[in-house]
Amino acid sequence: VRNAGLMERVYGAFMRVLVWTAPLLRLLGYERIERPVATVERRIKGFLFDCQMCGQCVLTVTGISCPMNCPKNLRNGPCGGVRADGMCEVDAEMRCVWVEAWAGSQRMRNGAAIKSLEMQPLDNRLLGKSSWLREIRAATMYEETSSPNPGQ
């Protein structure tokens, strides 16, 4: 989270490149490329962010801190047991992921997004799936439905 601002910009540029490749990905078939893309995503995000591959990534909202690292798997904010020193109540050697998320969000341009964090319950069917592909599909669906001549 020390480099959350930089990572936010890098991730945004990376997603723009991926969205640019959407026509090719659509041609290849999202279902067909799910496994190899998820494997690459797991390695990259696991190394950089200790990502747990929930399939519903919120790193850009949570200060580049993966909330799935919380021993209680809390995705909507800290529990009532965060210690006064910011350490986790379950694992006293671990800093609370939500304390880290808040610190990281303060370094991001879109840092205020953490204040309005409202997430749906975790969809366990998406565990291990690529959130990149989901984001690409969501971005391109929006563009297709908002263009004056959809399908063109």
mmCIF file of C-alpha atoms in Angstrom:
data_model
loop_
_atom_site.group_PDB
_atom_site.id
_atom_site.type_symbol
_atom_site.label_atom_id
_atom_site.label_comp_id
_atom_site.label_asym_id
_atom_site.label_seq_id
_atom_site.Cartn_x
_atom_site.Cartn_y
_atom_site.Cartn_z
ATOM 1 C CA VAL A 1 0.000 0.000 0.000
ATOM 2 C CA ARG A 2 3.025 2.294 0.260
ATOM 3 C CA ASN A 3 2.875 2.667 -3.521
ATOM 4 C CA ALA A 4 -0.918 2.659 -3.865
ATOM 5 C CA GLY A 5 -1.002 5.856 -5.943
ATOM 6 C CA LEU A 6 1.499 4.517 -8.436
ATOM 7 C CA MET A 7 -0.193 1.111 -8.550
ATOM 8 C CA GLU A 8 -3.565 2.792 -9.137
ATOM 9 C CA ARG A 9 -2.165 4.572 -12.203
ATOM 10 C CA VAL A 10 -0.391 1.451 -13.498
ATOM 11 C CA TYR A 11 -3.513 -0.659 -13.009
ATOM 12 C CA GLY A 12 -5.667 1.947 -14.762
ATOM 13 C CA ALA A 13 -3.313 2.029 -17.764
ATOM 14 C CA PHE A 14 -3.166 -1.763 -17.822
ATOM 15 C CA MET A 15 -6.972 -2.030 -17.810
ATOM 16 C CA ARG A 16 -7.210 0.489 -20.669
ATOM 17 C CA VAL A 17 -4.871 -1.734 -22.695
ATOM 18 C CA LEU A 18 -6.933 -4.812 -21.828
ATOM 19 C CA VAL A 19 -10.181 -3.066 -22.787
ATOM 20 C CA TRP A 20 -8.538 -2.125 -26.090
ATOM 21 C CA THR A 21 -7.976 -5.867 -26.697
ATOM 22 C CA ALA A 22 -11.643 -6.679 -25.983
ATOM 23 C CA PRO A 23 -12.553 -7.363 -29.644
ATOM 24 C CA LEU A 24 -9.770 -9.955 -29.857
ATOM 25 C CA LEU A 25 -10.726 -11.478 -26.504
ATOM 26 C CA ARG A 26 -14.373 -11.654 -27.606
ATOM 27 C CA LEU A 27 -13.294 -13.371 -30.829
ATOM 28 C CA LEU A 28 -11.208 -15.924 -28.907
ATOM 29 C CA GLY A 29 -14.075 -16.487 -26.500
ATOM 30 C CA TYR A 30 -14.031 -15.392 -22.879
ATOM 31 C CA GLU A 31 -14.847 -18.897 -21.652
ATOM 32 C CA ARG A 32 -11.995 -20.397 -23.674
ATOM 33 C CA ILE A 33 -9.379 -17.976 -22.336
ATOM 34 C CA GLU A 34 -10.642 -17.873 -18.729
ATOM 35 C CA ARG A 35 -8.213 -20.469 -17.372
ATOM 36 C CA PRO A 36 -4.975 -19.100 -18.920
ATOM 37 C CA VAL A 37 -5.883 -15.497 -18.099
ATOM 38 C CA ALA A 38 -6.783 -16.455 -14.513
ATOM 39 C CA THR A 39 -3.429 -18.247 -14.185
ATOM 40 C CA VAL A 40 -1.508 -15.163 -15.321
ATOM 41 C CA GLU A 41 -3.670 -12.904 -13.156
ATOM 42 C CA ARG A 42 -3.126 -15.136 -10.107
ATOM 43 C CA ARG A 43 0.641 -15.001 -10.521
ATOM 44 C CA ILE A 44 0.874 -11.253 -11.133
ATOM 45 C CA LYS A 45 -1.653 -10.118 -8.532
ATOM 46 C CA GLY A 46 -0.520 -12.749 -6.055
ATOM 47 C CA PHE A 47 3.063 -11.522 -6.276
ATOM 48 C CA LEU A 48 2.228 -7.805 -6.218
ATOM 49 C CA PHE A 49 -0.780 -7.664 -3.896
ATOM 50 C CA ASP A 50 -1.048 -11.055 -2.157
ATOM 51 C CA CYS A 51 -4.313 -11.421 -4.092
ATOM 52 C CA GLN A 52 -6.536 -14.347 -3.109
ATOM 53 C CA MET A 53 -8.354 -14.537 -6.498
ATOM 54 C CA CYS A 54 -11.911 -14.013 -5.285
ATOM 55 C CA GLY A 55 -12.952 -13.115 -8.842
ATOM 56 C CA GLN A 56 -14.457 -9.835 -7.635
ATOM 57 C CA CYS A 57 -11.404 -7.624 -7.241
ATOM 58 C CA VAL A 58 -11.718 -4.420 -5.227
ATOM 59 C CA LEU A 59 -8.029 -3.484 -4.989
ATOM 60 C CA THR A 60 -8.649 -0.128 -6.684
ATOM 61 C CA VAL A 61 -11.132 0.787 -3.946
ATOM 62 C CA THR A 62 -9.357 -0.731 -0.956
ATOM 63 C CA GLY A 63 -6.027 1.055 -1.282
ATOM 64 C CA ILE A 64 -4.411 -1.882 -3.116
ATOM 65 C CA SER A 65 -4.973 -4.039 0.001
ATOM 66 C CA CYS A 66 -6.788 -7.325 -0.692
ATOM 67 C CA PRO A 67 -9.584 -7.668 1.881
ATOM 68 C CA MET A 68 -9.631 -11.423 1.303
ATOM 69 C CA ASN A 69 -6.458 -11.584 3.398
ATOM 70 C CA CYS A 70 -8.549 -10.768 6.448
ATOM 71 C CA PRO A 71 -8.717 -13.913 8.609
ATOM 72 C CA LYS A 72 -12.465 -13.293 8.875
ATOM 73 C CA ASN A 73 -12.818 -12.574 5.100
ATOM 74 C CA LEU A 74 -14.488 -9.235 5.816
ATOM 75 C CA ARG A 75 -15.012 -7.348 2.558
ATOM 76 C CA ASN A 76 -17.018 -4.348 3.817
ATOM 77 C CA GLY A 77 -14.689 -2.923 6.433
ATOM 78 C CA PRO A 78 -12.903 -3.783 9.641
ATOM 79 C CA CYS A 79 -14.419 -5.840 12.410
ATOM 80 C CA GLY A 80 -14.868 -4.440 15.872
ATOM 81 C CA GLY A 81 -11.735 -6.220 17.025
ATOM 82 C CA VAL A 82 -9.022 -4.147 15.416
ATOM 83 C CA ARG A 83 -6.466 -3.529 18.135
ATOM 84 C CA ALA A 84 -5.489 0.018 19.115
ATOM 85 C CA ASP A 85 -2.123 -0.454 17.393
ATOM 86 C CA GLY A 86 -3.842 -1.417 14.096
ATOM 87 C CA MET A 87 -3.102 -5.119 14.431
ATOM 88 C CA CYS A 88 -5.618 -7.876 13.716
ATOM 89 C CA GLU A 89 -7.509 -9.383 16.641
ATOM 90 C CA VAL A 90 -7.210 -12.888 15.167
ATOM 91 C CA ASP A 91 -3.531 -12.701 14.198
ATOM 92 C CA ALA A 92 -1.682 -10.292 16.484
ATOM 93 C CA GLU A 93 1.371 -10.421 14.168
ATOM 94 C CA MET A 94 -0.651 -9.151 11.193
ATOM 95 C CA ARG A 95 -1.655 -5.558 10.539
ATOM 96 C CA CYS A 96 -5.398 -5.295 9.877
ATOM 97 C CA VAL A 97 -5.989 -5.338 6.121
ATOM 98 C CA TRP A 98 -8.559 -2.569 6.565
ATOM 99 C CA VAL A 99 -6.094 -0.335 8.402
ATOM 100 C CA GLU A 100 -3.754 -0.966 5.449
ATOM 101 C CA ALA A 101 -6.616 -0.328 3.000
ATOM 102 C CA TRP A 102 -7.353 3.050 4.585
ATOM 103 C CA ALA A 103 -3.676 4.036 4.511
ATOM 104 C CA GLY A 104 -3.361 2.975 0.870
ATOM 105 C CA SER A 105 -6.547 4.739 -0.185
ATOM 106 C CA GLN A 106 -5.162 8.017 1.174
ATOM 107 C CA ARG A 107 -2.367 7.763 -1.409
ATOM 108 C CA MET A 108 -4.741 7.261 -4.351
ATOM 109 C CA ARG A 109 -6.474 9.765 -6.613
ATOM 110 C CA ASN A 110 -9.724 7.866 -6.177
ATOM 111 C CA GLY A 111 -9.069 7.311 -2.473
ATOM 112 C CA ALA A 112 -12.439 8.642 -1.362
ATOM 113 C CA ALA A 113 -14.074 5.598 -2.974
ATOM 114 C CA ILE A 114 -13.273 3.567 0.143
ATOM 115 C CA LYS A 115 -15.754 5.716 2.104
ATOM 116 C CA SER A 116 -18.640 4.580 -0.083
ATOM 117 C CA LEU A 117 -17.609 0.951 -0.265
ATOM 118 C CA GLU A 118 -20.769 -1.099 -0.640
ATOM 119 C CA MET A 119 -20.138 -4.596 -1.792
ATOM 120 C CA GLN A 120 -22.438 -7.455 -2.483
ATOM 121 C CA PRO A 121 -21.783 -10.687 -0.637
ATOM 122 C CA LEU A 122 -18.948 -12.703 -2.103
ATOM 123 C CA ASP A 123 -20.086 -14.925 -4.975
ATOM 124 C CA ASN A 124 -18.163 -18.126 -4.291
ATOM 125 C CA ARG A 125 -18.819 -19.340 -7.850
ATOM 126 C CA LEU A 126 -16.244 -16.755 -8.982
ATOM 127 C CA LEU A 127 -13.403 -17.925 -6.717
ATOM 128 C CA GLY A 128 -10.299 -18.497 -8.834
ATOM 129 C CA LYS A 129 -11.850 -16.781 -11.869
ATOM 130 C CA SER A 130 -10.360 -13.771 -13.636
ATOM 131 C CA SER A 131 -11.632 -10.425 -12.447
ATOM 132 C CA TRP A 132 -9.766 -8.826 -15.364
ATOM 133 C CA LEU A 133 -12.036 -10.538 -17.875
ATOM 134 C CA ARG A 134 -15.103 -9.568 -15.852
ATOM 135 C CA GLU A 135 -13.968 -5.924 -15.828
ATOM 136 C CA ILE A 136 -13.261 -5.959 -19.562
ATOM 137 C CA ARG A 137 -16.680 -7.409 -20.320
ATOM 138 C CA ALA A 138 -18.367 -4.882 -18.033
ATOM 139 C CA ALA A 139 -16.498 -1.958 -19.618
ATOM 140 C CA THR A 140 -17.209 -3.049 -23.178
ATOM 141 C CA MET A 141 -20.859 -3.868 -22.454
ATOM 142 C CA TYR A 142 -21.293 -0.337 -21.135
ATOM 143 C CA GLU A 143 -19.648 1.109 -24.246
ATOM 144 C CA GLU A 144 -21.810 -1.026 -26.541
ATOM 145 C CA THR A 145 -25.063 -0.092 -24.794
ATOM 146 C CA SER A 146 -24.206 3.604 -24.501
ATOM 147 C CA SER A 147 -23.065 4.113 -28.099
ATOM 148 C CA PRO A 148 -25.597 5.778 -30.435
ATOM 149 C CA ASN A 149 -25.336 2.867 -32.892
ATOM 150 C CA PRO A 150 -24.870 -0.286 -30.829
ATOM 151 C CA GLY A 151 -23.270 -3.149 -32.687
ATOM 152 C CA GLN A 152 -21.418 -0.887 -35.103
#
